Every structure is written in C-alpha cells, then in structure tokens.
Amino acid sequence: MARAGKVKIDRERCKGCALCSAFCPKKIIKPSGDVNSFGYHPAEVRDLKNCTGCGICALVCPDVAIIITRKEEAA
Amino acid sequence: MKILMKGNEAIGEAAVLAGCRYFFGYPITPQTELLEYLSRRLPEAGGVFLQAESEIAAINMVYGAAGAGARVMTSSSGPGLSLKQEGISFLAAAELPCVIVNVMRGGPGLGGIQPSQADYFQATRGGGHGDYRLPVLAPACVQEMVDLTVRAFTLADQYRTPVMILADGLLGQMMEPVELPAAPVNELPAKPWATTGCKGRQKNIINTLYLNPEELEAVNQRLQEKFAAITKKEARAEEYLVENADIIVVAFGIVARIAKEAVKVAHAQGIRAGLVRPVTLWPFPEKILAAAAARAKAVLTVEMNAGQMIEDVRLAVGNERVHFYGRMGGMVPTSKAILEQIRKIGGIVRGKYAVRPA
Amino acid sequence: MANTLFVRPETLTPDPFHYCPGCGHGIIHRLVAEVIDELGVRETTIGVASVGCSVLAYKYFNFDMQQAAHGRAPAVATGIKRVLPDRVVFTYQGDGDLASIGLAEIVHAAARGEKITVIFVNNANYGMTGGQMAPTTLPGQKTTTSPAGRSVDQAGYPIRVSEMLATLDGPAYIARVSIHNPPQIFKAKKAIRKAFETQLRGTGFTLVEVLSSCPTNWGMKPAEAFSWLEKNMLPYFPLGEYKAASGVSQDD
C-alpha cells in the first residue's frame, strides 16, 4: 500500500520558523524565496510527489498553518 | 421581629438573604466572625464558603466567581485590604459585581485591632492602580450592616461594579437588635456577559488588557461615564438638626452615632448644631452637605483618623469654615470630647455663644 | 480514499497567534484545542489566561475565557469551578506566572484538590518581558537578568514544580511532558487529554507541565532551541507522570 499525501501551507499564517523543514522525514519542505505580507519566508513543499502525508510537519507547526490530506491506495 | 446580632454576623446573614452564595476570605481581626458565621451558614444555604490561602487569593476567587455570574463576597481588615487592592483594580476594570467588606482597624502597618477609620482614602480613591472608584457604603449601626449589605449587592449588579462596605471594629464586634429582610432574594438579575460556557451563543471574555491605547482610553471613558452616573444618582447622607444650624458636624460610621449624641446635647444647651452623616463615602454626598452647611458658620469634621474625609468636606463646603477633631490608633472619640469641640467652636467656653472662624 | 489529517481545531478561533516564529505556545494551544474538541466539551469549558506571552490566549480559544492577574489564575479558576462545578475549568500559565509570583495560588489549589486542569508551560525564562531569569531558569543559563549565567550562589536553584506538587495529596494527575520532537508532542497531547479526563471524573487537581522553547529570547533558531531543550532541560526536569490517581492508567 502506497500513501500519497497533500500538504497545504497557509502562506500568510506561516512565520518561516522552519520547524516543518527540520522534522520532515523526506526533507521536501524548504523556506520559499519570496516573502508573505508579514515579511516572513513561508515554507513550501518542493517535491510533493514524495510526500507521504505523515503529518509531522503539521504536528510541529506552531501556527496551525499546515493542513494535510492523505490518499491511501492499493499498490 | 428583631433578633440580637453581632455586626460581623449581621453582614453575613444579610449577604445570604441578598442571594450571595459564595464567600472567599481569610481570617483577620476584627472581621473574623463574618468568616466563621458564613462557614456555617453558606453550606446550609446551598452555597460555598472557602477559606483562601491569602487575601490575594480570596479576591481573585471572587473575580472568578463574579465572572461566572454569582453573587459573591469577601471581607477583611486593613492589612488584608491592602493585599486585595490588586484584585479590586481588576474587578473594577473587568466590571465584575461583588461586595468587599472592610472592618477597619488601626494602622498603618500591622497597626492594632481596635476600631479605626484610617482606610477612608484607600476605600474612596479606588485603592489599587489605575483610574477607578467603587461605591463605598458606611454603616453606623448593626441594622445598617444588614440594610447596606443588601443595598451593596443591588448596586453591584446594577452598575456592574465592586462595592465596598466600610465598617470598623466597633461596629463589627457590637451586638444590637436587627430586623432582617422579610423576603430573601431568590432571583438574581440575568448576566448574559458571564463566562458560564458558550453553549448556544458566542464566547464571552472577561478581560482587563487593552494594548491599543485608543481602545484603553475608550474603556476608561466608559468607566468614567459609569462613575459619573453613580456620583449623580447614588450619593446618600443622613441629616440631623441641620435646619438653621450654625455648626454642622460631619462624621461617618460609628463616629457619626457618637457625634449625634454630642449634637443633641449641644442643641439642648442652646448651640444650633446639626449633623450630616455621609452614608455613601464614594460618591461623597457633597451636594447634601453643601446645602446643609450653606448658612452654617462652621463645619466640624470628626473622624477616627488624622483627617481624611475632611478633604472631601473641604471640596464640598470650601476651606474657610472647616474644623477637625480626630482620634487615631484605635482610640474612639467620646461624645463629651466632641461636645467640647462644638462648644469651643461655638465660643461657649468663653461664656458667650459666637462661632469662631476655623 | 482521501482523508483530511490536521485541520484547524474547531476550538481555535481563526486569529493568527501573536507568538514569535517557532514558539512552543502555538503547538501547546493546538494540543489543548484538539483535546477539547475530542472530548466534545468546547461549549462547557471556561479557560483562564494568565500574564506572560500567553496573556492573549483568550483570543485564540473559542470558548468562554477569563483573563487573570499575574499568578492568580488558579484562584480565579477556583472561583469559577466552585460556582460551576459541572463545567470544565482550566488555566494556561507560564513559569514566571505559576512558579514565581503565583506559587502560593498553585500550591494551594493543588493542595485543596481543586478540580481544575492547569497547563503549565515551562520555557525557563520570562518571555513576554524579554527573557529575564525565571524560577525555572537552569543553573548557568544566561538571561537578561543573569547575564553571566544563573549563579546558584546568588539566585538559588530552579524549582521543579511537578515533583513539588506531587508531594501533596490533592492532585489526581501530574505529568511533565515536552514538545521538542514529534513523538514527544504525541505524548504531550496524551497527558493533556488524561488531565482533562481526570477533571471530568472529578477526582482532583490536574496539572501538565509542558517543557517548551523560547527561540527569540534564547537567541536560537527554533530547531536549535528544541535541541537545547532536549540536551539541557530534560536532565533537570525529567519527563514522566508524577501523580496518577487510581483509574488513570500509568502507561503511555
């Protein structure tokens, strides 16, 4: 069974603390090059196809800026 | 039917009859009988008595309970009231109704346990930090301990404010026959602002923090409007023989009762003396006093302190005519001593009745 | 089939947190909100915010809240709970608020077995006023009022609140948890849930001490701050359940 996840990061809530990047097991979350209206570099998922939807990024996010959906498929 | 009650206990019973079911307090002489009475009485009435770890904790328990919509009371004396001031400022700011009793003792510091009126400034100027006042009611007998306690709860709910009963050790300890209210208060006013759980409505917040100065100024303006309304409507005083009086004696609480006797004797001796007894210390009954003293040649303020209410008396009638007589540290002025002052001001000591200037 | 993990809890308002980037308060707020949602008690909960960084907690939780004076939250919560014994009442306090200025209030609320829940956030400094020494600041830890590091000769030793309160008979549940990594966040939530469940059973006082970070005042990046917490705070403040009344399971 493969798992495909979908991470949605709220750019305006994100303060660029990078805890999600630090804890992402696949290391696919990185700070964005541009800034949000508060002047932070919001996190963005660089390689969504490798996301398993494990939820760790959302778990460690101090700003509830990440919403995750997960798709379970038979292999 | 009248029953014999101690002042402190009368406040307790009156609170229960006024619908108060929660009391948080800490022992301190000379108010401890109030705690002891309610520790028996409140559980009987289905309420909660809780002896707190400190006066600070007690007043903050009052904050929580008042915010939860209950009629609630605390009591203490001088040193304990100083500790409560933090909470009283928060209660005034959050506009939480409650009743706070101060059975005054001599200060400053630990002072003593004998009766005093030295907390007048603390009570009537707010007492804690920030711009606020609270209604202060001053009973002069045990019956008024009952009547003003009931009144205090009404005012508290009506204006959403803490209200203080300012008594003293003499009133707290003395026993007198009292008539209790015939009908206890069973139905309390609705408090839709209270934090009781947000089922079926938006959430309620009880808060005193306003980081935006425009918002905080607006909050202050609203509070000041409320204080102005209370000042306009709630000032009360008792007047005795004030018509055509040459000398107006001003005294509150137990001292007023002693002064009344002196005024009565002075009158019998041909001195036209009268008495104004502020029942509300804040708002101070300045209009009543000013009218009573309009034609008087002298005003004598008598207090159990170094002269605190005298400042409000001067604001009401001007500086020129105002004399002062006071005792401190738990000493109680006698009616004879007050009469002596009246006679002096009246010029009787020199054998001729002519009111002297202050 | 697609399912949504991690939606914003109903118990949090839409307001964005004012906390600094990487501050642990946001995680702990969310854990409390998730537990309140899961227990279905949002409409019967009354929270008490304290003084410190979490002073504005009343904005973020979507239920009735009172804001208390510095250190007095347990007394305020006592007043609420005594009037409304069937409601869920909790305080959310930091270490300066709870372990310094409010020490008397927390000890006596615990000793009385007051049926409230206390979420105690320990980040080893006063955050809101800019990183001063707290009663939980570690020996040698630099703060703005211990610039050479906390000297135990001059400033004494940190207070271990969970251990101290666990000596009392009033508490029914006391645990110390941390949020420095994902497994610990799961455990923290479990403890918070246990504390609220214990309150619902009415068996006594409950407290969860949550070790958290203060990246801004510690002068570290958020991930580094979590590593610092793990390396320095855990040895002084060991994790675990310090008190669990009968009926509360001891295991994870």
XYZ file of C-alpha atoms in Angstrom:
685
model
C 0.000 0.000 0.000
C 1.441 3.346 -1.030
C 0.494 6.578 0.629
C 0.203 9.859 -1.151
C -0.132 12.986 0.880
C -1.100 16.503 0.116
C 0.298 19.313 2.203
C -1.267 22.731 2.084
C 0.652 25.518 3.762
C -1.134 28.761 4.572
C 1.465 31.278 3.383
C 0.027 34.105 5.451
C -0.025 32.128 8.728
C 3.481 30.761 8.232
C 6.212 32.636 10.120
C 9.067 30.791 8.430
C 10.231 29.133 11.663
C 11.370 26.111 9.623
C 10.398 23.516 12.237
C 8.486 21.676 9.488
C 11.622 21.581 7.303
C 13.712 20.366 10.228
C 11.396 17.485 11.073
C 10.150 16.452 7.578
C 11.382 12.867 7.148
C 11.626 13.317 3.368
C 13.274 16.730 3.625
C 10.949 18.146 0.996
C 9.867 21.339 2.805
C 12.023 24.420 2.357
C 11.611 28.128 3.009
C 10.257 29.946 -0.007
C 12.350 32.580 -1.713
C 9.571 35.166 -1.562
C 8.025 36.831 1.446
C 4.471 36.972 2.772
C 2.759 40.154 3.874
C 4.346 39.926 7.330
C 7.838 39.719 5.844
C 8.388 36.036 6.575
C 9.671 33.468 4.086
C 6.837 30.950 4.177
C 7.614 27.259 3.956
C 6.814 25.465 0.716
C 6.803 21.848 -0.398
C 9.386 21.379 -3.115
C 8.686 17.802 -4.090
C 5.074 16.994 -3.443
C 5.144 13.601 -5.139
C 7.443 12.318 -2.396
C 5.063 13.421 0.380
C 3.589 10.511 2.293
C 1.173 12.667 4.255
C 2.765 11.559 7.522
C 1.589 14.761 9.194
C 4.791 15.528 11.062
C 5.104 18.995 9.534
C 1.633 19.898 10.771
C 2.310 18.327 14.158
C 5.312 20.557 14.802
C 3.877 23.699 13.191
C 3.370 26.292 15.967
C 0.997 28.351 13.835
C -1.504 25.737 12.652
C -0.544 26.812 9.142
C -0.487 23.334 7.611
C -3.425 21.248 6.512
C -2.840 17.710 5.299
C -4.896 15.289 3.311
C -3.798 11.756 2.641
C -4.758 9.279 -0.018
C -4.407 5.561 0.644
C -4.050 3.428 -2.499
C -3.520 -0.249 -3.087
C -0.086 -0.928 -4.513
C -39.290 40.525 64.581
C -35.978 41.802 65.821
C -33.118 39.497 66.720
C -29.898 40.262 68.520
C -26.871 40.019 66.239
C -23.219 40.916 66.183
C -22.285 43.377 63.420
C -19.994 41.000 61.569
C -22.571 38.217 61.658
C -25.330 40.575 60.556
C -23.370 41.316 57.371
C -23.057 37.579 56.774
C -26.757 36.878 57.235
C -27.738 39.882 55.124
C -25.475 38.644 52.327
C -27.182 35.246 52.336
C -30.598 36.908 52.281
C -29.390 39.073 49.380
C -28.723 35.944 47.348
C -24.974 35.697 47.947
C -23.943 32.046 47.938
C -20.165 32.339 47.632
C -17.675 33.705 50.108
C -13.888 33.619 49.873
C -11.936 35.068 52.767
C -9.055 34.914 55.176
C -9.091 35.370 58.955
C -8.105 38.760 60.342
C -9.276 40.580 63.446
C -11.718 42.323 63.811
C -13.762 40.767 60.960
C -13.217 37.055 61.606
C -16.744 36.370 62.931
C -18.029 37.106 59.435
C -15.936 34.209 58.090
C -16.922 31.946 60.929
C -20.596 32.754 60.511
C -20.589 32.104 56.781
C -18.574 28.898 57.167
C -21.664 27.539 58.955
C -24.373 29.408 57.121
C -23.412 29.140 53.453
C -23.289 25.324 53.192
C -26.708 25.310 54.886
C -27.980 27.671 52.164
C -26.522 25.507 49.388
C -23.571 27.839 48.872
C -19.803 27.644 49.148
C -17.577 29.024 51.872
C -13.881 28.781 51.130
C -11.042 29.886 53.377
C -8.398 31.067 50.938
C -4.634 30.874 51.381
C -4.380 34.679 51.385
C -6.410 37.823 50.822
C -4.846 37.958 47.357
C -6.188 34.526 46.528
C -9.558 35.343 48.098
C -10.157 38.440 45.979
C -9.117 36.554 42.837
C -11.528 33.741 43.692
C -14.143 36.495 43.939
C -13.072 37.616 40.443
C -13.580 34.104 39.059
C -16.902 33.560 40.812
C -18.262 37.004 39.895
C -17.204 36.369 36.306
C -19.114 33.105 36.430
C -22.246 35.100 37.286
C -22.577 34.524 41.025
C -23.332 36.936 43.838
C -20.109 36.761 45.818
C -18.456 38.461 48.780
C -15.141 38.736 50.594
C -14.177 40.530 53.765
C -11.071 41.624 55.590
C -9.487 44.430 57.584
C -6.699 46.978 56.876
C -3.627 44.856 56.082
C -5.787 42.359 54.200
C -7.465 45.098 52.198
C -4.048 46.322 51.089
C -3.387 42.849 49.690
C -6.759 42.810 47.950
C -6.150 46.044 46.068
C -4.634 44.281 43.050
C -7.790 42.228 42.656
C -10.112 45.180 43.290
C -8.484 47.100 40.436
C -9.026 44.091 38.162
C -12.653 43.712 39.335
C -13.338 47.387 38.640
C -11.665 47.147 35.234
C -13.486 43.966 34.249
C -16.725 45.439 35.648
C -17.447 42.455 37.846
C -20.102 42.876 40.546
C -19.148 41.780 44.050
C -19.169 43.023 47.634
C -15.988 43.658 49.627
C -16.190 44.298 53.363
C -13.545 46.212 55.292
C -13.997 46.106 59.065
C -11.360 48.741 59.727
C -8.669 48.530 62.399
C -5.911 50.944 63.343
C -2.937 51.306 61.015
C -0.541 51.889 59.347
C 1.376 48.621 59.064
C 0.092 45.897 61.298
C -1.266 48.699 63.492
C -3.690 47.324 66.023
C -7.021 45.558 66.238
C -9.066 48.406 67.691
C -11.581 50.333 65.582
C -10.372 52.980 63.154
C -11.428 54.895 60.065
C -7.940 55.282 58.659
C -8.716 53.398 55.419
C -11.011 56.176 54.158
C -8.565 57.302 51.465
C -7.821 53.739 50.361
C -11.528 52.951 50.085
C -12.802 56.121 48.456
C -9.965 56.792 45.967
C -10.120 53.354 44.406
C -7.230 51.906 46.367
C -5.450 49.992 43.634
C -3.743 51.053 40.424
C -5.492 52.859 37.591
C -8.378 55.309 37.307
C -11.342 53.827 39.078
C -13.681 54.282 42.010
C -16.101 51.955 43.675
C -19.205 52.704 45.710
C -18.353 52.744 49.426
C -21.169 52.354 51.947
C -20.615 53.246 55.590
C -22.994 51.699 58.122
C -23.394 53.356 61.533
C -25.256 50.575 63.367
C -25.837 46.856 63.107
C -29.198 47.414 61.384
C -27.373 49.308 58.671
C -24.839 46.493 58.392
C -27.856 44.488 57.200
C -29.548 47.136 55.071
C -26.403 48.372 53.343
C -25.163 44.855 52.631
C -28.394 44.127 50.768
C -28.090 47.503 49.032
C -24.451 46.776 48.127
C -25.404 43.654 46.167
C -28.118 45.569 44.315
C -25.728 48.387 43.392
C -23.023 45.902 42.374
C -25.289 44.187 39.865
C -26.971 47.388 38.716
C -23.693 49.099 37.825
C -21.502 46.009 37.304
C -19.015 47.169 39.891
C -17.358 46.020 43.088
C -18.988 47.718 46.091
C -17.347 48.190 49.466
C -18.887 48.116 52.909
C -16.633 50.262 55.102
C -17.271 49.419 58.735
C -14.935 49.364 61.710
C -14.002 47.076 64.554
C -16.543 48.622 66.889
C -19.464 48.037 64.544
C -18.181 44.575 63.668
C -17.982 43.486 67.280
C -21.063 45.175 68.786
C -24.415 43.433 69.226
C -27.711 45.144 68.512
C -31.252 44.073 67.705
C -31.823 43.950 63.960
C -34.743 43.435 61.630
C -33.727 41.123 58.793
C -35.304 41.500 55.334
C -38.642 39.698 55.238
C -38.177 38.271 51.751
C -34.849 36.787 50.715
C -33.622 37.478 47.196
C -34.152 34.315 45.185
C -33.993 35.600 41.666
C -30.781 37.216 40.537
C -30.557 39.584 37.583
C -29.588 37.982 34.272
C -25.864 38.211 33.458
C -25.510 37.421 29.769
C -21.871 38.581 29.877
C -20.813 35.921 32.395
C -18.451 33.087 31.471
C -20.632 30.047 32.018
C -19.787 28.023 28.904
C -20.600 29.261 25.399
C -23.401 26.814 24.562
C -25.821 28.472 22.175
C -24.004 31.799 21.986
C -20.734 33.494 21.049
C -17.951 33.105 23.585
C -17.725 35.595 26.455
C -14.405 37.073 27.541
C -13.678 38.742 30.867
C -10.584 40.789 30.389
C -8.760 43.892 31.546
C -5.964 44.013 28.933
C -6.174 46.590 26.144
C -2.810 47.030 24.441
C -4.141 49.575 21.968
C -4.157 52.979 23.717
C -7.176 54.249 21.768
C -9.123 51.227 22.920
C -7.914 51.570 26.523
C -8.860 55.237 26.561
C -12.333 54.316 25.306
C -12.635 51.704 28.072
C -11.615 54.349 30.601
C -14.111 56.803 29.181
C -16.868 54.233 29.523
C -15.841 53.563 33.134
C -15.755 57.284 33.885
C -19.255 57.695 32.462
C -20.422 54.954 34.797
C -18.709 56.624 37.772
C -20.350 59.912 36.810
C -23.772 58.234 36.727
C -23.162 56.687 40.152
C -21.989 60.050 41.507
C -25.125 61.705 40.200
C -27.632 59.143 41.455
C -26.289 57.259 44.431
C -24.963 59.781 46.980
C -26.754 59.358 50.320
C -26.490 61.039 53.694
C -28.421 61.256 56.942
C -29.164 64.755 58.229
C -29.969 65.631 61.830
C -30.990 69.086 63.105
C -29.367 70.761 60.103
C -32.063 73.384 59.659
C -30.731 76.805 60.768
C -27.624 75.137 62.188
C -24.641 77.367 62.950
C -22.306 74.402 63.298
C -22.513 71.341 61.077
C -20.762 68.259 62.392
C -19.729 65.791 59.660
C -18.912 62.235 60.658
C -19.469 58.754 59.243
C -19.953 55.282 60.634
C -19.811 54.726 64.363
C -18.306 58.180 64.921
C -21.452 59.770 63.487
C -23.500 57.964 66.085
C -21.323 59.301 68.865
C -21.371 62.768 67.294
C -25.157 62.669 67.108
C -25.332 62.465 70.867
C -22.971 65.464 71.151
C -25.092 67.431 68.673
C -28.227 66.614 70.640
C -26.715 67.820 73.915
C -25.266 70.934 72.245
C -28.744 71.729 70.929
C -30.183 71.394 74.410
C -27.515 73.821 75.590
C -28.608 76.378 73.033
C -25.962 75.802 70.392
C -27.501 75.443 66.957
C -25.516 72.338 65.943
C -26.529 69.832 63.278
C -25.118 66.607 61.871
C -24.542 65.363 58.355
C -23.605 61.687 58.174
C -22.425 60.506 54.753
C -23.857 57.032 54.182
C -22.072 56.751 50.855
C -18.438 57.816 51.168
C -17.993 57.434 47.435
C -19.894 59.033 45.912
C -19.465 61.654 48.633
C -22.780 63.438 49.313
C -21.264 66.824 48.578
C -24.493 68.479 47.431
C -26.362 67.380 50.542
C -23.523 68.632 52.736
C -23.112 71.894 50.829
C -26.836 72.625 51.152
C -26.907 71.744 54.857
C -23.844 73.887 55.537
C -24.900 76.780 53.299
C -25.835 79.031 56.212
C -23.604 77.444 58.855
C -20.771 79.467 60.293
C -18.585 76.435 60.972
C -18.213 72.806 59.941
C -16.617 70.288 62.294
C -15.329 67.049 60.798
C -14.864 64.230 63.290
C -13.031 61.065 62.288
C -11.097 58.157 63.759
C -8.017 59.094 61.764
C -5.708 62.054 61.185
C -8.193 63.760 58.861
C -9.100 62.051 55.609
C -12.786 62.683 54.902
C -12.067 66.319 55.758
C -10.618 66.693 52.252
C -13.983 65.769 50.740
C -15.728 68.054 53.236
C -13.490 70.953 52.136
C -14.192 70.195 48.487
C -17.897 70.379 49.294
C -18.012 73.492 51.515
C -14.697 75.284 50.998
C -11.663 75.547 53.293
C -12.525 78.507 55.477
C -15.074 77.199 57.924
C -13.822 73.630 58.371
C -12.531 72.409 61.747
C -11.254 68.934 62.578
C -11.284 66.664 65.569
C -9.907 63.149 65.330
C -8.510 60.264 67.322
C -6.131 57.672 65.939
C -4.718 54.244 66.533
C -7.932 52.653 67.761
C -8.960 55.436 70.150
C -12.656 56.272 69.868
C -13.777 59.880 70.368
C -16.327 60.315 73.137
C -19.488 62.363 72.734
C -18.193 64.544 75.560
C -14.999 65.318 73.658
C -16.987 66.099 70.509
C -19.341 68.308 72.516
C -16.295 70.108 73.872
C -15.175 70.800 70.299
C -18.627 72.051 69.347
C -18.667 74.350 72.380
C -15.181 75.645 71.587
C -16.125 76.427 68.010
C -19.339 77.925 69.280
C -17.384 80.123 71.679
C -19.274 78.773 74.709
C -16.035 78.167 76.608
C -15.669 81.897 76.858
C -19.161 82.174 78.191
C -20.662 83.572 75.050
C -22.081 81.870 72.013
C -20.222 83.086 68.904
C -18.951 80.689 66.296
C -15.218 81.069 65.810
C -13.576 81.028 62.405
C -11.520 77.973 61.513
C -9.895 7.320 -0.324
C -8.718 10.707 0.850
C -8.988 11.759 4.437
C -8.061 15.045 5.969
C -5.495 14.991 8.711
C -4.740 18.135 10.536
C -7.464 20.611 10.070
C -7.577 23.566 12.384
C -9.389 22.505 15.594
C -12.871 23.958 15.998
C -11.783 25.150 19.420
C -9.257 27.576 17.939
C -10.517 30.897 16.595
C -9.240 31.983 13.148
C -6.966 34.612 14.772
C -3.292 34.077 13.912
C -1.107 33.620 17.009
C 0.972 36.644 18.021
C 3.795 34.394 19.202
C 7.323 34.616 17.783
C 8.310 32.232 14.975
C 8.907 28.749 16.351
C 7.428 29.467 19.794
C 6.067 26.385 21.537
C 2.907 28.126 22.741
C 1.256 27.626 19.343
C 1.791 23.875 19.456
C 0.533 23.640 23.043
C -2.529 25.804 22.268
C -3.331 23.465 19.400
C -2.946 20.357 21.578
C -5.307 21.793 24.190
C -7.793 22.742 21.474
C -7.638 19.276 19.898
C -8.283 17.634 23.267
C -11.241 19.948 23.977
C -12.614 19.084 20.519
C -12.118 15.352 21.019
C -13.798 15.405 24.420
C -16.663 17.457 22.979
C -16.568 19.969 25.823
C -15.953 23.263 23.978
C -19.321 24.683 24.987
C -18.890 23.802 28.647
C -15.280 24.883 29.050
C -14.079 28.056 30.743
C -10.401 28.881 30.359
C -8.296 31.235 32.428
C -5.476 33.085 30.700
C -2.573 34.281 32.794
C 0.029 37.023 32.445
C 3.002 36.453 30.196
C 3.278 35.648 26.499
C 0.034 33.669 26.683
C -1.858 36.649 28.117
C -3.838 36.836 24.868
C -4.863 33.153 24.955
C -8.465 34.346 25.361
C -8.318 35.490 21.728
C -7.295 32.102 20.403
C -9.506 29.652 22.275
C -13.056 29.556 21.028
C -14.781 29.186 24.379
C -15.506 31.393 27.395
C -12.345 32.832 28.897
C -11.322 34.965 31.846
C -8.049 36.837 31.941
C -6.436 36.740 35.391
C -3.956 38.920 37.262
C -0.311 37.786 37.310
C -0.051 34.437 39.071
C -3.681 34.363 40.211
C -5.151 32.090 37.560
C -5.570 29.099 39.931
C -7.511 31.315 42.381
C -9.687 32.679 39.555
C -10.252 29.131 38.278
C -11.187 28.079 41.819
C -13.848 30.787 41.936
C -15.274 29.680 38.581
C -15.220 25.970 39.378
C -16.897 26.440 42.765
C -19.747 28.318 41.092
C -19.945 25.979 38.086
C -18.780 22.547 39.296
C -20.079 20.752 36.196
C -18.020 22.848 33.756
C -14.500 22.154 32.543
C -12.209 24.820 34.007
C -8.535 25.166 33.198
C -5.698 27.649 33.453
C -2.904 28.206 30.968
C 0.165 29.600 32.756
C 3.838 30.187 32.142
C 6.708 29.566 34.534
C 7.082 33.131 35.836
C 3.358 33.370 36.425
C 2.919 29.967 38.050
C 6.231 29.211 39.735
C 7.191 32.692 40.927
C 4.506 35.278 41.581
C 1.703 32.696 41.670
C 3.387 29.981 43.695
C 1.031 30.293 46.657
C -2.037 30.101 44.416
C -0.872 26.980 42.548
C 0.275 25.129 45.671
C -2.993 25.757 47.492
C -5.203 24.989 44.501
C -3.312 21.690 44.252
C -3.493 21.053 47.999
C -7.250 21.673 48.006
C -7.619 19.163 45.202
C -9.382 21.858 43.218
C -10.995 20.042 40.294
C -9.343 22.128 37.621
C -6.686 21.474 34.987
C -3.512 23.517 34.790
C -1.448 23.690 31.617
C 1.924 24.866 32.848
C 4.330 25.954 30.125
C 7.953 25.870 31.287
C 10.370 27.564 28.893
C 12.939 28.516 31.521
C 12.550 32.275 31.199
C 10.169 35.242 31.248
C 9.312 35.500 27.570
C 6.990 38.474 27.365
C 9.196 40.944 29.197
C 12.172 39.960 27.076
C 13.892 36.915 28.525
C 14.587 37.527 32.213
C 15.514 34.841 34.717
C 12.575 32.692 35.800
C 12.257 30.323 38.771
C 12.840 27.571 36.193
C 15.939 29.100 34.589
C 18.693 26.485 34.680
C 21.912 26.953 36.650
C 24.354 28.736 34.389
C 21.666 29.744 31.876
C 22.135 33.255 30.517
C 19.148 35.582 30.631
C 18.846 39.367 30.568
C 18.869 39.424 34.391
C 21.509 36.711 34.755
C 23.856 37.946 32.045
C 26.774 35.848 33.300
C 24.556 32.787 33.643
C 22.338 31.925 36.616
C 24.537 31.780 39.670
C 23.070 29.396 42.212
C 25.043 31.157 44.955
C 23.325 34.413 44.207
C 19.963 33.402 42.700
C 19.414 29.932 44.106
C 18.115 26.895 42.269
C 15.313 26.251 39.795
C 12.008 24.913 41.128
C 10.759 21.545 39.932
C 7.054 22.254 40.078
C 5.713 18.818 39.112
C 7.808 16.990 41.709
C 6.918 19.547 44.378
C 3.164 19.413 43.761
C 3.221 15.616 43.533
C 4.111 15.510 47.241
C 0.618 16.822 48.001
C -2.473 14.674 48.441
C -4.812 16.958 46.468
C -3.552 16.343 42.931
C -5.028 13.455 40.966
C -2.816 13.781 37.921
C 0.544 15.494 37.416
C 2.795 14.911 34.443
C 5.766 16.597 32.832
C 5.935 16.357 29.052
C 7.833 18.099 26.295
C 7.232 19.183 22.721
C 10.782 19.113 21.375
C 10.066 16.454 18.745
C 7.073 14.718 17.137
C 6.920 11.654 19.443
C 7.043 13.949 22.480
C 4.265 16.097 21.030
C 2.072 12.971 20.811
C 2.888 12.134 24.423
C 2.189 15.705 25.497
C -1.240 15.548 23.932
C -1.941 12.243 25.624
C -1.083 13.731 29.023
C -3.225 16.809 28.387
C -6.106 14.535 27.454
C -5.619 12.469 30.603
C -5.625 15.617 32.724
C -8.928 16.822 31.251
C -10.459 13.341 31.503
C -9.431 13.219 35.144
C -11.101 16.581 35.710
C -14.273 15.259 34.076
C -14.200 12.341 36.516
C -13.877 14.877 39.337
C -11.119 13.097 41.226
C -8.903 16.078 41.960
C -6.423 18.665 40.793
C -4.645 18.037 37.487
C -1.548 19.644 36.013
C 0.524 19.054 32.913
C 3.901 20.765 32.842
C 4.972 21.206 29.241
C 8.641 21.898 28.556
C 8.776 24.370 25.720
C 11.205 26.598 23.917
C 11.679 30.354 23.597
C 13.819 30.710 20.458
C 13.719 34.511 20.420
C 14.920 35.073 23.975
C 17.227 32.078 23.989
C 18.792 33.534 20.834
C 18.458 30.346 18.799
C 16.766 29.100 15.667
C 13.567 27.186 16.544
C 15.004 23.759 15.702
C 18.199 24.532 17.654
C 16.082 25.640 20.592
C 14.374 22.231 20.660
C 17.791 20.551 20.671
C 18.907 22.832 23.514
C 15.747 21.934 25.441
C 16.417 18.219 24.988
C 20.057 18.493 25.998
C 19.734 20.925 28.895
C 16.206 20.950 30.275
C 15.419 17.226 30.255
C 18.220 16.303 32.706
C 16.997 18.924 35.186
C 13.275 18.442 34.523
C 12.780 14.700 33.902
C 9.683 13.756 31.917
C 7.027 11.432 33.261
C 3.855 11.055 35.252
C 4.423 12.234 38.795
C 0.969 11.516 40.035
C -1.822 9.400 38.623
C -4.811 8.566 40.789
C -6.386 5.142 40.632
C -8.428 4.849 37.495
C -5.830 6.706 35.473
C -3.557 4.447 33.537
C 0.138 4.904 34.197
C 1.423 3.740 30.840
C 1.659 5.635 27.617
